[in-house]
Amino acid sequence: MNNPLLQLKSASVCFQSRTVLETIDLTLNRGEIVTLIGPNGAGKTTLVRVVLGLLTPDTGQRTLKSGITIGYMPQKLHVEPSMPLSVRRFLALAGANRKNISAALAKTGVPHVSESPLQTLSGGEMQRVLLARALLRKPDLLVLDEPVQGVDVNGQKELYHLIGQLRDETGCGVLMVSHDLHLVMASTDRVICLNSHVCCSGHPQQVSRHPAYLKLFGGESEELAVYSHHHDHQHAACGEVIPESSTDTPTTEHSRTQTHAGFSA
């Protein structure tokens, strides 16, 4: 695209004598989900701070499309147990009115928590509230730092699906940081594998086979191995298999076979 939402060109950041980010190039377009992955200490949080404009790179350039709005969802939020703060009041701190708050909570699937104290929310509810807060800005670019932090596997799948829906509905670009490799690889358009520099980037299937990716996440000890699996059935919440149809062999039209990239121990 000729007019991306965000561009980083040869961005480098040093803390004292240590290079945290080295000549990073990043382009993010409207309607695109880009996921940033990498080991601990790879510079993912520093890169997010550069993207948000909270940190100026020592060298290189950050360029935003004129007039765009960024919505940010942090990894987690610490709330003092004694603080009497409801979800609605928390979201109102962002300058939103009651109508917009209700709409944002409905969009993220948690309208029922509006008057609940923040401290009483489950992990999944809290992440959806934080996502609602980011949406209140009506962002052109959503920056999501570990959006499924503290959420169980089923909740993670639902959140990633919701993020995809929001992208489809609004046309916003999404930059997402994640450690949940087995799920996120099926939920993104492009992956950037970071370890101070960009080790590899591209479509999830390409990245999952790249030697740099395998070295970082597969490991020479082969404790983890990348695999792809296909399934032609679904599971109920209790774990029971739900047949796709009454026939032994589902047709192409009715089959819901999917491919995911993941890991085996």
XYZ file of C-alpha atoms in Angstrom:
265
model
C 0.000 0.000 0.000
C 1.173 3.522 -0.749
C 0.053 5.130 2.485
C 0.673 2.861 5.486
C -0.585 3.707 8.946
C 2.853 3.277 10.473
C 6.423 2.998 9.268
C 9.653 2.452 11.151
C 12.849 2.784 9.137
C 16.161 1.564 10.565
C 14.993 2.318 14.120
C 17.586 1.531 16.786
C 17.439 1.968 20.554
C 20.332 1.672 22.994
C 20.162 1.663 26.778
C 23.559 2.628 28.152
C 25.941 0.398 26.196
C 23.392 -2.264 25.247
C 21.595 -2.282 21.897
C 17.958 -3.225 22.559
C 16.644 -2.650 19.039
C 18.852 -2.679 15.965
C 17.819 -1.174 12.594
C 14.157 -2.197 12.792
C 12.040 -1.796 9.672
C 8.284 -2.130 10.173
C 5.322 -1.217 7.986
C 1.718 -1.640 9.098
C -1.248 -1.085 6.798
C -4.923 -0.507 7.409
C -6.896 -3.739 7.801
C -3.779 -5.786 8.591
C -3.015 -7.791 11.742
C 0.708 -7.950 12.442
C 1.944 -10.019 15.368
C 5.244 -9.433 17.089
C 6.834 -12.494 18.667
C 10.167 -13.103 20.319
C 11.816 -14.475 23.459
C 11.963 -12.575 26.743
C 14.330 -9.640 26.446
C 13.964 -9.485 22.662
C 12.908 -5.825 22.724
C 9.176 -6.269 22.090
C 8.093 -3.822 24.817
C 10.678 -1.286 23.677
C 9.410 -1.567 20.111
C 5.828 -1.009 21.295
C 6.972 2.137 23.129
C 8.588 3.379 19.924
C 5.408 2.662 17.946
C 3.318 4.548 20.526
C 5.670 7.516 20.436
C 6.643 7.101 24.085
C 10.264 6.477 23.145
C 12.271 8.175 20.423
C 14.718 5.871 18.639
C 18.375 6.831 18.849
C 18.660 6.382 15.105
C 16.099 5.825 12.392
C 12.650 7.195 11.781
C 9.055 6.703 12.931
C 6.344 7.908 10.552
C 2.591 7.901 11.164
C -0.099 8.568 8.609
C -1.426 12.072 9.146
C -4.398 12.333 11.494
C -4.524 8.724 12.685
C -5.577 7.722 16.182
C -3.895 4.914 18.125
C -5.704 2.777 20.684
C -3.499 0.949 23.171
C -4.249 -2.103 25.295
C -1.614 -2.847 27.963
C -0.632 -6.309 29.149
C -2.393 -5.928 32.467
C -3.754 -3.379 34.875
C -3.042 -3.296 38.589
C -5.891 -1.878 40.648
C -5.568 -1.285 44.376
C -8.017 -3.634 46.165
C -9.318 -0.769 48.300
C -10.065 1.544 45.358
C -13.833 1.826 44.718
C -13.714 1.876 40.924
C -16.406 0.352 38.737
C -15.827 -0.608 35.110
C -18.011 2.266 33.910
C -16.155 4.822 36.020
C -12.816 3.428 34.883
C -13.797 3.798 31.224
C -15.213 7.251 31.883
C -11.699 8.332 32.908
C -10.835 8.064 29.219
C -13.356 10.834 28.537
C -16.145 8.610 27.204
C -19.837 9.109 27.882
C -22.214 6.428 29.140
C -23.595 5.635 25.671
C -20.158 5.062 24.140
C -19.045 3.018 27.146
C -22.070 0.754 26.824
C -21.436 0.346 23.097
C -17.748 -0.517 23.611
C -18.517 -3.086 26.318
C -21.182 -4.651 24.115
C -18.741 -4.817 21.205
C -16.190 -6.659 23.344
C -18.817 -9.024 24.783
C -18.967 -7.838 28.409
C -21.931 -5.432 28.738
C -22.890 -7.131 32.030
C -19.796 -5.875 33.899
C -20.511 -2.166 33.527
C -21.228 -1.569 37.215
C -18.920 -4.286 38.559
C -15.840 -3.298 40.584
C -12.683 -3.781 38.526
C -11.243 -5.986 41.266
C -14.003 -8.587 40.816
C -13.442 -9.212 37.098
C -12.082 -12.487 35.785
C -8.933 -12.455 33.656
C -10.930 -12.675 30.449
C -13.364 -9.952 31.507
C -10.536 -7.600 32.433
C -8.833 -8.058 29.061
C -12.105 -7.338 27.266
C -12.594 -4.194 29.358
C -9.083 -3.038 28.465
C -9.867 -3.741 24.809
C -13.082 -1.733 25.143
C -11.048 1.159 26.565
C -8.779 1.085 23.514
C -11.802 1.024 21.192
C -13.282 4.126 22.819
C -10.675 6.146 20.952
C -12.096 4.896 17.626
C -8.576 3.943 16.596
C -7.138 3.611 13.129
C -4.362 1.529 14.709
C -4.800 -0.853 17.643
C -1.669 -1.739 19.605
C -2.298 -4.790 21.794
C 0.418 -5.857 24.227
C -0.220 -9.482 25.214
C -4.018 -9.156 24.822
C -4.740 -12.651 26.177
C -2.607 -12.298 29.309
C -4.120 -14.345 32.167
C -6.855 -15.860 29.990
C -7.514 -19.598 29.634
C -7.130 -21.339 26.271
C -10.798 -21.156 25.277
C -10.875 -17.496 26.252
C -7.736 -16.867 24.205
C -9.341 -18.333 21.103
C -12.415 -16.171 21.618
C -10.346 -13.024 22.127
C -8.269 -13.608 19.015
C -11.479 -14.223 17.066
C -12.929 -10.977 18.481
C -9.822 -9.023 17.471
C -10.208 -10.355 13.934
C -13.872 -9.347 13.903
C -13.048 -5.831 15.099
C -10.452 -5.502 12.358
C -13.003 -6.634 9.764
C -15.697 -4.268 11.072
C -13.582 -1.138 11.500
C -10.798 -1.640 8.975
C -8.223 -0.675 11.582
C -4.671 -1.959 11.577
C -3.579 -4.136 14.493
C -0.121 -4.559 15.980
C -0.174 -7.352 18.531
C 2.512 -8.699 20.872
C 2.055 -12.324 21.851
C 3.701 -15.346 23.436
C 0.800 -17.683 22.562
C 2.432 -19.006 19.433
C 0.189 -22.033 18.919
C -2.912 -19.810 18.712
C -1.640 -16.546 17.332
C -0.127 -18.094 14.227
C -3.657 -18.856 13.033
C -4.941 -15.393 13.977
C -2.637 -13.017 12.146
C -1.813 -11.875 8.627
C 1.893 -11.290 9.174
C 4.397 -12.295 11.839
C 7.557 -10.463 12.831
C 10.053 -12.520 14.790
C 12.147 -10.178 16.921
C 15.333 -10.733 18.866
C 16.778 -7.195 19.084
C 16.710 -7.218 15.283
C 14.104 -8.648 12.910
C 15.111 -12.297 12.559
C 12.406 -13.078 10.004
C 8.986 -11.852 8.963
C 6.181 -12.834 6.652
C 3.085 -15.019 6.488
C 2.713 -17.299 9.558
C 3.346 -20.469 7.556
C 6.534 -19.018 6.094
C 7.827 -17.784 9.444
C 7.045 -21.058 11.230
C 9.445 -22.848 8.849
C 12.178 -20.210 8.906
C 15.479 -21.370 10.462
C 15.684 -18.264 12.689
C 12.218 -18.964 14.070
C 13.004 -22.625 14.675
C 16.225 -21.711 16.428
C 14.461 -19.276 18.772
C 11.345 -21.299 19.508
C 12.143 -24.849 18.450
C 15.481 -24.952 20.216
C 18.456 -27.141 19.409
C 17.310 -29.529 22.145
C 14.114 -30.132 20.120
C 12.001 -29.776 23.242
C 9.524 -27.947 21.035
C 8.674 -28.794 17.469
C 6.499 -26.942 15.014
C 3.605 -28.913 13.670
C 0.397 -28.392 11.728
C -2.766 -30.301 12.466
C -6.140 -30.666 10.830
C -9.414 -31.325 12.556
C -12.844 -32.078 11.131
C -14.807 -31.928 14.361
C -15.577 -29.564 17.217
C -15.648 -29.928 20.985
C -18.390 -28.896 23.372
C -17.421 -26.922 26.487
C -17.289 -30.207 28.450
C -14.826 -31.666 25.929
C -17.253 -34.009 24.161
C -16.754 -34.305 20.409
C -19.528 -32.779 18.285
C -19.799 -34.553 14.901
C -19.811 -32.249 11.886
C -22.554 -34.223 10.145
C -24.322 -37.550 10.267
C -22.278 -38.875 7.322
C -18.955 -40.636 7.712
C -17.145 -38.345 5.265
C -18.050 -34.666 5.364
C -18.291 -32.860 2.050
C -16.082 -29.902 1.225
C -19.073 -27.574 1.616
C -19.854 -28.646 5.172
C -16.397 -29.537 6.442
C -14.840 -27.089 8.885
C -11.356 -28.530 8.701
C -8.828 -25.908 9.784
C -5.070 -25.689 9.887
C -3.191 -24.197 12.798
C 0.472 -23.875 13.558
C 1.540 -24.936 16.973
C 3.957 -26.808 19.160
C 4.322 -30.248 20.614
C 6.341 -31.030 23.695
